[in-house]
Short mmCIF file of N, CA and C in Angstrom, two decimals:
data_model
loop_
_atom_site.label_atom_id
_atom_site.label_comp_id
_atom_site.label_asym_id
_atom_site.label_seq_id
_atom_site.Cartn_x
_atom_site.Cartn_y
_atom_site.Cartn_z
N MET A 1 -138.27 -69.04 -77.73
CA MET A 1 -137.07 -67.95 -77.73
C MET A 1 -137.58 -66.77 -76.55
N LEU A 2 -138.77 -66.57 -76.57
CA LEU A 2 -139.30 -65.68 -75.63
C LEU A 2 -139.06 -66.20 -74.14
N LYS A 3 -139.30 -67.32 -74.03
CA LYS A 3 -139.00 -68.14 -72.75
C LYS A 3 -137.66 -68.07 -72.15
N GLU A 4 -136.61 -68.50 -73.16
CA GLU A 4 -135.21 -68.32 -72.94
C GLU A 4 -134.85 -66.81 -72.53
N PHE A 5 -135.35 -65.79 -73.13
CA PHE A 5 -135.07 -64.58 -73.04
C PHE A 5 -135.41 -64.07 -71.67
N ARG A 6 -136.63 -64.56 -71.25
CA ARG A 6 -137.25 -64.17 -69.90
C ARG A 6 -136.44 -64.96 -68.88
N GLU A 7 -135.79 -66.13 -69.01
CA GLU A 7 -134.97 -66.89 -68.07
C GLU A 7 -133.71 -66.20 -68.01
N PHE A 8 -133.13 -65.69 -69.21
CA PHE A 8 -131.87 -64.89 -69.16
C PHE A 8 -132.04 -63.62 -68.43
N ALA A 9 -133.14 -62.91 -68.51
CA ALA A 9 -133.25 -61.62 -68.05
C ALA A 9 -133.54 -61.47 -66.53
N MET A 10 -134.16 -62.78 -65.86
CA MET A 10 -134.48 -62.89 -64.62
C MET A 10 -133.29 -63.60 -63.88
N LYS A 11 -132.29 -63.79 -64.49
CA LYS A 11 -131.07 -64.25 -63.81
C LYS A 11 -130.60 -63.34 -62.68
N GLY A 12 -130.21 -63.70 -61.67
CA GLY A 12 -129.61 -62.62 -60.57
C GLY A 12 -128.60 -61.71 -61.08
N ASN A 13 -127.63 -62.18 -61.87
CA ASN A 13 -126.62 -61.35 -62.38
C ASN A 13 -127.04 -60.20 -63.23
N VAL A 14 -127.94 -60.57 -64.23
CA VAL A 14 -128.66 -59.43 -64.97
C VAL A 14 -129.36 -58.29 -64.18
N VAL A 15 -130.23 -58.79 -63.18
CA VAL A 15 -130.81 -57.97 -62.33
C VAL A 15 -129.92 -57.07 -61.72
N ASP A 16 -128.84 -57.88 -60.93
CA ASP A 16 -127.84 -56.99 -60.22
C ASP A 16 -127.19 -55.97 -61.17
N LEU A 17 -126.86 -56.45 -62.28
CA LEU A 17 -126.28 -55.33 -63.28
C LEU A 17 -127.19 -54.26 -63.62
N ALA A 18 -128.52 -54.52 -63.78
CA ALA A 18 -129.28 -53.51 -64.02
C ALA A 18 -129.39 -52.63 -63.00
N VAL A 19 -129.56 -53.06 -61.82
CA VAL A 19 -129.51 -51.96 -60.58
C VAL A 19 -128.47 -51.36 -60.45
N GLY A 20 -127.12 -51.94 -60.78
CA GLY A 20 -125.92 -51.10 -60.82
C GLY A 20 -125.82 -49.96 -61.89
N VAL A 21 -126.41 -50.15 -62.96
CA VAL A 21 -126.28 -49.31 -63.98
C VAL A 21 -127.22 -47.98 -63.63
N ILE A 22 -128.31 -48.57 -62.86
CA ILE A 22 -129.31 -47.54 -62.45
C ILE A 22 -128.77 -46.54 -61.47
N ILE A 23 -128.13 -47.11 -60.52
CA ILE A 23 -127.74 -46.44 -59.51
C ILE A 23 -126.56 -45.73 -59.80
N GLY A 24 -125.46 -46.09 -60.73
CA GLY A 24 -124.33 -45.46 -61.09
C GLY A 24 -124.69 -44.40 -62.06
N ALA A 25 -126.00 -44.44 -62.73
CA ALA A 25 -126.44 -43.13 -63.40
C ALA A 25 -126.82 -42.14 -62.40
N ALA A 26 -127.57 -42.63 -61.42
CA ALA A 26 -128.09 -41.45 -60.30
C ALA A 26 -126.83 -40.95 -59.70
N PHE A 27 -125.74 -41.87 -59.40
CA PHE A 27 -124.62 -41.31 -58.83
C PHE A 27 -123.86 -40.44 -59.56
N GLY A 28 -123.75 -40.54 -60.86
CA GLY A 28 -123.08 -39.78 -62.03
C GLY A 28 -123.71 -38.36 -61.92
N ALA A 29 -125.06 -38.23 -61.96
CA ALA A 29 -125.87 -37.12 -61.72
C ALA A 29 -125.65 -36.18 -60.62
N ILE A 30 -125.33 -36.96 -59.46
CA ILE A 30 -125.13 -36.30 -58.31
C ILE A 30 -123.77 -35.82 -58.36
N VAL A 31 -122.62 -36.47 -58.86
CA VAL A 31 -121.48 -35.96 -59.03
C VAL A 31 -121.36 -34.95 -59.96
N THR A 32 -122.01 -34.67 -61.14
CA THR A 32 -122.26 -33.98 -62.15
C THR A 32 -122.42 -32.59 -61.39
N SER A 33 -123.60 -32.68 -60.76
CA SER A 33 -124.23 -31.68 -59.95
C SER A 33 -123.18 -31.06 -58.93
N LEU A 34 -122.24 -31.93 -58.32
CA LEU A 34 -121.55 -31.57 -57.22
C LEU A 34 -120.25 -30.66 -58.03
N VAL A 35 -119.96 -31.10 -59.09
CA VAL A 35 -118.73 -30.46 -59.67
C VAL A 35 -119.43 -29.25 -60.46
N GLY A 36 -120.46 -29.31 -60.99
CA GLY A 36 -121.03 -27.99 -61.75
C GLY A 36 -121.54 -27.00 -60.87
N ASP A 37 -122.06 -27.43 -59.62
CA ASP A 37 -122.81 -26.11 -58.90
C ASP A 37 -121.99 -26.15 -57.56
N PHE A 38 -120.90 -26.72 -57.28
CA PHE A 38 -120.22 -26.43 -56.08
C PHE A 38 -118.73 -26.22 -56.40
N ILE A 39 -118.14 -27.27 -56.90
CA ILE A 39 -116.46 -27.32 -56.98
C ILE A 39 -116.13 -26.19 -58.12
N MET A 40 -116.71 -26.34 -59.29
CA MET A 40 -116.30 -25.53 -60.36
C MET A 40 -116.54 -24.08 -60.06
N PRO A 41 -117.70 -23.58 -59.34
CA PRO A 41 -117.89 -22.10 -59.03
C PRO A 41 -116.69 -21.77 -57.95
N VAL A 42 -116.33 -22.65 -57.08
CA VAL A 42 -115.34 -22.20 -56.17
C VAL A 42 -113.97 -22.14 -56.81
N ILE A 43 -113.76 -23.01 -57.78
CA ILE A 43 -112.44 -22.79 -58.66
C ILE A 43 -112.48 -21.48 -59.41
N GLY A 44 -113.77 -21.27 -60.06
CA GLY A 44 -113.83 -20.19 -60.72
C GLY A 44 -113.68 -18.75 -59.94
N ALA A 45 -114.23 -18.93 -58.51
CA ALA A 45 -113.89 -17.79 -57.78
C ALA A 45 -112.52 -17.45 -57.42
N ILE A 46 -111.88 -18.56 -57.22
CA ILE A 46 -110.51 -18.30 -56.88
C ILE A 46 -109.55 -17.95 -58.12
N THR A 47 -109.93 -18.27 -59.35
CA THR A 47 -109.23 -17.94 -60.26
C THR A 47 -109.87 -16.45 -60.93
N GLY A 48 -110.68 -15.90 -60.24
CA GLY A 48 -111.19 -14.68 -60.78
C GLY A 48 -112.60 -14.41 -61.41
N GLY A 49 -113.36 -15.49 -61.04
CA GLY A 49 -114.87 -15.80 -61.55
C GLY A 49 -114.65 -16.22 -63.05
N LEU A 50 -113.74 -16.87 -63.52
CA LEU A 50 -113.78 -17.60 -64.76
C LEU A 50 -114.75 -18.84 -64.68
N ASP A 51 -115.42 -19.12 -65.75
CA ASP A 51 -116.26 -20.21 -65.97
C ASP A 51 -115.70 -21.04 -66.93
N PHE A 52 -115.36 -22.20 -66.46
CA PHE A 52 -114.59 -23.21 -67.34
C PHE A 52 -115.42 -23.80 -68.32
N SER A 53 -116.71 -23.98 -68.21
CA SER A 53 -117.56 -24.62 -69.12
C SER A 53 -117.49 -23.87 -70.41
N ASN A 54 -117.23 -22.58 -70.49
CA ASN A 54 -117.16 -21.69 -71.58
C ASN A 54 -115.61 -21.49 -72.12
N TYR A 55 -114.86 -22.09 -71.82
CA TYR A 55 -113.50 -21.96 -72.26
C TYR A 55 -113.54 -22.89 -73.52
N PHE A 56 -112.96 -22.22 -74.66
CA PHE A 56 -112.97 -23.09 -75.79
C PHE A 56 -111.89 -22.34 -76.98
N THR A 57 -111.33 -23.13 -77.96
CA THR A 57 -110.48 -22.35 -78.80
C THR A 57 -111.11 -22.65 -80.04
N GLY A 58 -111.46 -21.48 -80.94
CA GLY A 58 -111.97 -21.73 -82.23
C GLY A 58 -110.72 -22.45 -83.28
N LEU A 59 -111.46 -23.19 -84.00
CA LEU A 59 -110.48 -24.12 -84.86
C LEU A 59 -110.65 -23.29 -86.39
N SER A 60 -111.29 -22.14 -86.32
CA SER A 60 -111.38 -21.56 -87.51
C SER A 60 -111.38 -20.09 -87.47
N LYS A 61 -111.24 -19.11 -88.45
CA LYS A 61 -111.40 -17.73 -88.23
C LYS A 61 -112.67 -17.36 -88.39
N ALA A 62 -113.71 -18.09 -88.62
CA ALA A 62 -115.06 -17.64 -88.65
C ALA A 62 -115.78 -17.80 -87.29
N VAL A 63 -115.00 -18.37 -86.07
CA VAL A 63 -115.70 -18.43 -84.85
C VAL A 63 -115.08 -17.11 -84.09
N THR A 64 -116.17 -16.39 -83.82
CA THR A 64 -115.77 -15.09 -83.07
C THR A 64 -116.69 -14.99 -81.85
N ALA A 65 -117.48 -15.78 -81.70
CA ALA A 65 -118.42 -15.80 -80.28
C ALA A 65 -117.62 -15.98 -79.28
N THR A 66 -118.45 -15.32 -78.04
CA THR A 66 -117.53 -15.53 -76.64
C THR A 66 -117.98 -16.37 -75.84
N ASN A 67 -119.27 -17.21 -76.25
CA ASN A 67 -119.71 -18.33 -75.31
C ASN A 67 -119.49 -19.66 -76.35
N LEU A 68 -119.62 -20.68 -75.70
CA LEU A 68 -119.37 -21.92 -76.40
C LEU A 68 -120.49 -22.25 -77.41
N ALA A 69 -121.89 -22.04 -77.01
CA ALA A 69 -122.99 -22.40 -77.62
C ALA A 69 -122.93 -21.79 -78.89
N ASP A 70 -122.66 -20.34 -78.77
CA ASP A 70 -122.69 -19.77 -80.15
C ASP A 70 -121.54 -20.10 -80.84
N ALA A 71 -120.18 -20.28 -80.37
CA ALA A 71 -119.17 -20.64 -81.07
C ALA A 71 -119.45 -22.06 -81.92
N LYS A 72 -120.08 -22.96 -81.18
CA LYS A 72 -120.37 -24.14 -81.84
C LYS A 72 -121.10 -24.06 -83.09
N LYS A 73 -122.15 -23.01 -83.13
CA LYS A 73 -122.91 -22.60 -84.20
C LYS A 73 -121.98 -22.21 -85.53
N GLN A 74 -120.83 -21.39 -84.83
CA GLN A 74 -120.12 -20.74 -86.01
C GLN A 74 -119.26 -21.49 -86.78
N GLY A 75 -118.82 -22.55 -86.11
CA GLY A 75 -117.77 -23.51 -86.74
C GLY A 75 -117.19 -24.63 -85.75
N ALA A 76 -115.97 -25.01 -85.95
CA ALA A 76 -115.53 -26.13 -85.18
C ALA A 76 -114.58 -25.39 -84.11
N VAL A 77 -114.78 -25.74 -82.82
CA VAL A 77 -114.33 -25.37 -81.68
C VAL A 77 -113.63 -26.67 -80.86
N LEU A 78 -112.59 -26.43 -80.02
CA LEU A 78 -111.93 -27.30 -79.01
C LEU A 78 -112.56 -26.70 -77.68
N ALA A 79 -113.44 -27.54 -77.27
CA ALA A 79 -114.06 -27.09 -76.02
C ALA A 79 -113.27 -27.73 -74.88
N TRP A 80 -112.26 -27.14 -74.54
CA TRP A 80 -111.28 -27.87 -73.44
C TRP A 80 -111.86 -27.57 -72.08
N GLY A 81 -112.55 -26.54 -71.83
CA GLY A 81 -113.21 -26.21 -70.60
C GLY A 81 -114.14 -27.27 -70.06
N SER A 82 -115.07 -27.80 -71.09
CA SER A 82 -115.96 -28.82 -70.86
C SER A 82 -115.17 -30.14 -70.69
N PHE A 83 -114.05 -30.35 -71.09
CA PHE A 83 -113.20 -31.50 -71.15
C PHE A 83 -112.76 -31.48 -69.72
N MET A 84 -112.35 -30.27 -69.21
CA MET A 84 -111.77 -30.13 -67.91
C MET A 84 -112.86 -30.51 -67.02
N THR A 85 -114.12 -30.04 -67.07
CA THR A 85 -115.29 -30.35 -66.12
C THR A 85 -115.43 -31.85 -66.04
N LEU A 86 -115.44 -32.55 -67.16
CA LEU A 86 -115.70 -33.98 -67.09
C LEU A 86 -114.54 -34.81 -66.64
N THR A 87 -113.46 -34.35 -66.94
CA THR A 87 -112.38 -35.00 -66.26
C THR A 87 -112.33 -34.76 -64.74
N LEU A 88 -112.77 -33.78 -64.27
CA LEU A 88 -112.87 -33.49 -62.80
C LEU A 88 -113.99 -34.33 -62.27
N ASN A 89 -114.92 -34.51 -62.99
CA ASN A 89 -116.07 -35.47 -62.67
C ASN A 89 -115.65 -36.95 -62.68
N PHE A 90 -114.83 -37.23 -63.44
CA PHE A 90 -114.23 -38.66 -63.64
C PHE A 90 -113.36 -38.94 -62.39
N ILE A 91 -112.69 -38.01 -61.88
CA ILE A 91 -111.63 -38.08 -60.85
C ILE A 91 -112.39 -38.21 -59.61
N ILE A 92 -113.65 -37.34 -59.41
CA ILE A 92 -114.39 -37.38 -57.99
C ILE A 92 -114.93 -38.77 -58.04
N ILE A 93 -115.44 -39.24 -59.11
CA ILE A 93 -116.35 -40.66 -59.13
C ILE A 93 -115.02 -41.62 -58.84
N ALA A 94 -114.07 -41.72 -59.49
CA ALA A 94 -113.13 -42.77 -59.23
C ALA A 94 -112.60 -42.59 -57.83
N PHE A 95 -112.32 -41.51 -57.22
CA PHE A 95 -112.03 -41.42 -55.81
C PHE A 95 -113.05 -41.83 -54.90
N VAL A 96 -114.16 -41.57 -55.28
CA VAL A 96 -115.36 -42.10 -54.40
C VAL A 96 -115.25 -43.68 -54.31
N LEU A 97 -115.30 -44.10 -55.73
CA LEU A 97 -115.40 -45.52 -55.87
C LEU A 97 -114.06 -46.25 -55.18
N PHE A 98 -113.07 -45.71 -55.25
CA PHE A 98 -111.71 -46.14 -54.42
C PHE A 98 -111.95 -46.19 -53.12
N MET A 99 -112.62 -45.19 -52.37
CA MET A 99 -112.87 -45.16 -51.02
C MET A 99 -113.74 -46.18 -50.51
N VAL A 100 -114.71 -46.28 -51.27
CA VAL A 100 -115.89 -47.42 -51.16
C VAL A 100 -115.14 -48.79 -51.18
N ILE A 101 -114.50 -49.05 -52.04
CA ILE A 101 -113.75 -50.52 -52.50
C ILE A 101 -112.73 -50.58 -51.10
N ARG A 102 -111.96 -49.31 -50.77
CA ARG A 102 -111.10 -49.75 -49.57
C ARG A 102 -111.78 -49.90 -48.39
N ALA A 103 -112.80 -49.31 -48.12
CA ALA A 103 -113.54 -49.56 -46.92
C ALA A 103 -114.36 -51.07 -46.98
N MET A 104 -114.60 -51.45 -48.32
CA MET A 104 -115.15 -52.86 -48.19
C MET A 104 -113.98 -53.73 -47.93
N ASN A 105 -112.86 -53.42 -48.68
CA ASN A 105 -111.54 -54.42 -48.40
C ASN A 105 -111.22 -54.48 -46.87
N THR A 106 -111.24 -53.30 -46.22
CA THR A 106 -110.82 -53.28 -44.80
C THR A 106 -111.93 -54.12 -44.00
N LEU A 107 -113.12 -53.99 -44.31
CA LEU A 107 -114.03 -54.82 -43.59
C LEU A 107 -113.85 -56.59 -43.85
N LYS A 108 -113.78 -56.63 -44.93
CA LYS A 108 -113.22 -58.03 -45.47
C LYS A 108 -112.10 -58.67 -44.84
N ARG A 109 -111.00 -57.77 -44.54
CA ARG A 109 -109.95 -58.06 -44.01
C ARG A 109 -110.15 -58.37 -42.40
N LYS A 110 -111.03 -57.68 -41.86
CA LYS A 110 -111.29 -57.84 -40.30
C LYS A 110 -112.04 -59.05 -40.23
N ASP A 111 -112.81 -59.47 -41.00
CA ASP A 111 -113.74 -60.76 -40.94
C ASP A 111 -112.65 -61.92 -41.26
N GLU A 112 -111.82 -61.86 -42.04
CA GLU A 112 -110.74 -63.00 -42.27
C GLU A 112 -109.80 -63.03 -41.15
N ALA A 113 -109.40 -61.70 -40.49
CA ALA A 113 -108.51 -61.78 -39.49
C ALA A 113 -108.97 -62.40 -38.23
N ALA A 114 -110.42 -62.54 -38.05
CA ALA A 114 -110.91 -63.00 -36.80
C ALA A 114 -110.96 -64.47 -36.81
N PRO A 115 -110.11 -65.09 -35.95
CA PRO A 115 -110.00 -66.55 -36.18
C PRO A 115 -111.32 -67.30 -35.60
N ALA A 116 -111.68 -68.27 -36.29
CA ALA A 116 -112.86 -68.99 -36.08
C ALA A 116 -112.51 -69.75 -34.66
N ALA A 117 -113.43 -69.79 -33.70
CA ALA A 117 -113.19 -70.39 -32.42
C ALA A 117 -113.27 -72.04 -32.63
N LEU A 118 -112.19 -72.53 -32.21
CA LEU A 118 -112.07 -73.96 -32.22
C LEU A 118 -113.02 -74.76 -31.56
N PRO A 119 -113.61 -75.72 -32.21
CA PRO A 119 -114.63 -76.37 -31.12
C PRO A 119 -113.81 -77.26 -29.92
N LYS A 120 -114.36 -77.27 -28.89
CA LYS A 120 -113.91 -77.82 -27.69
C LYS A 120 -113.51 -79.54 -27.93
N PRO A 121 -112.32 -79.93 -27.65
CA PRO A 121 -112.23 -81.23 -28.00
C PRO A 121 -113.10 -82.33 -27.09
N THR A 122 -113.37 -83.32 -27.65
CA THR A 122 -114.17 -84.28 -27.04
C THR A 122 -113.41 -84.82 -25.90
N ARG A 123 -114.05 -85.70 -24.96
CA ARG A 123 -113.14 -86.42 -23.93
C ARG A 123 -112.38 -87.46 -24.74
N GLN A 124 -112.66 -88.33 -25.70
CA GLN A 124 -111.68 -89.13 -26.28
C GLN A 124 -110.50 -88.36 -26.75
N GLU A 125 -110.63 -87.19 -27.40
CA GLU A 125 -109.45 -86.49 -27.92
C GLU A 125 -108.64 -85.93 -26.83
N GLU A 126 -109.22 -85.49 -25.85
CA GLU A 126 -108.31 -85.10 -24.54
C GLU A 126 -107.74 -86.32 -23.96
N LEU A 127 -108.12 -87.67 -23.97
CA LEU A 127 -107.46 -88.59 -23.47
C LEU A 127 -106.35 -89.14 -24.37
N LEU A 128 -106.56 -88.92 -25.72
CA LEU A 128 -105.68 -89.46 -26.68
C LEU A 128 -104.38 -88.29 -26.40
N THR A 129 -104.72 -87.06 -26.24
CA THR A 129 -103.66 -86.05 -26.06
C THR A 129 -103.01 -86.44 -24.86
N GLU A 130 -103.34 -86.78 -23.66
CA GLU A 130 -102.61 -87.14 -22.42
C GLU A 130 -101.82 -88.31 -22.62
N ILE A 131 -102.29 -89.32 -23.45
CA ILE A 131 -101.65 -90.58 -23.73
C ILE A 131 -100.22 -90.07 -24.57
N ARG A 132 -100.65 -89.29 -25.76
CA ARG A 132 -99.44 -88.91 -26.43
C ARG A 132 -98.26 -88.21 -25.63
N ASP A 133 -99.04 -87.23 -24.75
CA ASP A 133 -98.00 -86.53 -23.85
C ASP A 133 -97.05 -87.34 -23.11
N LEU A 134 -97.83 -88.46 -22.42
CA LEU A 134 -97.13 -89.35 -21.57
C LEU A 134 -96.03 -90.14 -22.34
N LEU A 135 -96.44 -90.49 -23.53
CA LEU A 135 -95.42 -91.42 -24.44
C LEU A 135 -94.16 -90.54 -24.72
N LYS A 136 -94.58 -89.10 -24.82
CA LYS A 136 -93.28 -88.43 -25.22
C LYS A 136 -92.20 -88.21 -24.21
N LYS A 137 -92.77 -88.18 -22.93
CA LYS A 137 -92.05 -88.02 -21.69
C LYS A 137 -91.32 -89.41 -21.44
N SER A 138 -91.71 -90.55 -21.92
CA SER A 138 -90.88 -91.92 -21.34
C SER A 138 -90.01 -92.13 -22.73
#
């Protein structure tokens, strides 16, 4: 069983998938930083210094805190600001992936559009072509 597992784990597809997951996690961290450290502060500055990560709605009267961490300790909250931030993360990741796939498809189309050079006909093929053309004329 250990031998079968080793063979399965060393197949190219499994290794490729593992590399993809690791790169995806790193890319996700970069996008999270981009959104949290660059985009959301700019949006917050435009909207008057608002911090979206602390936007929430208390679901009970016991929630009186003004920041999300303390509000969660007091009771159930609807953290819609965090949801907005994560949704923005998703949109950015989806857009970047769309652009990468679009670029790959463009390159693939260019490769497919380039016609392969036809090999030069042999002397025998040239003679047969001439004979065919002469027969058509007569």
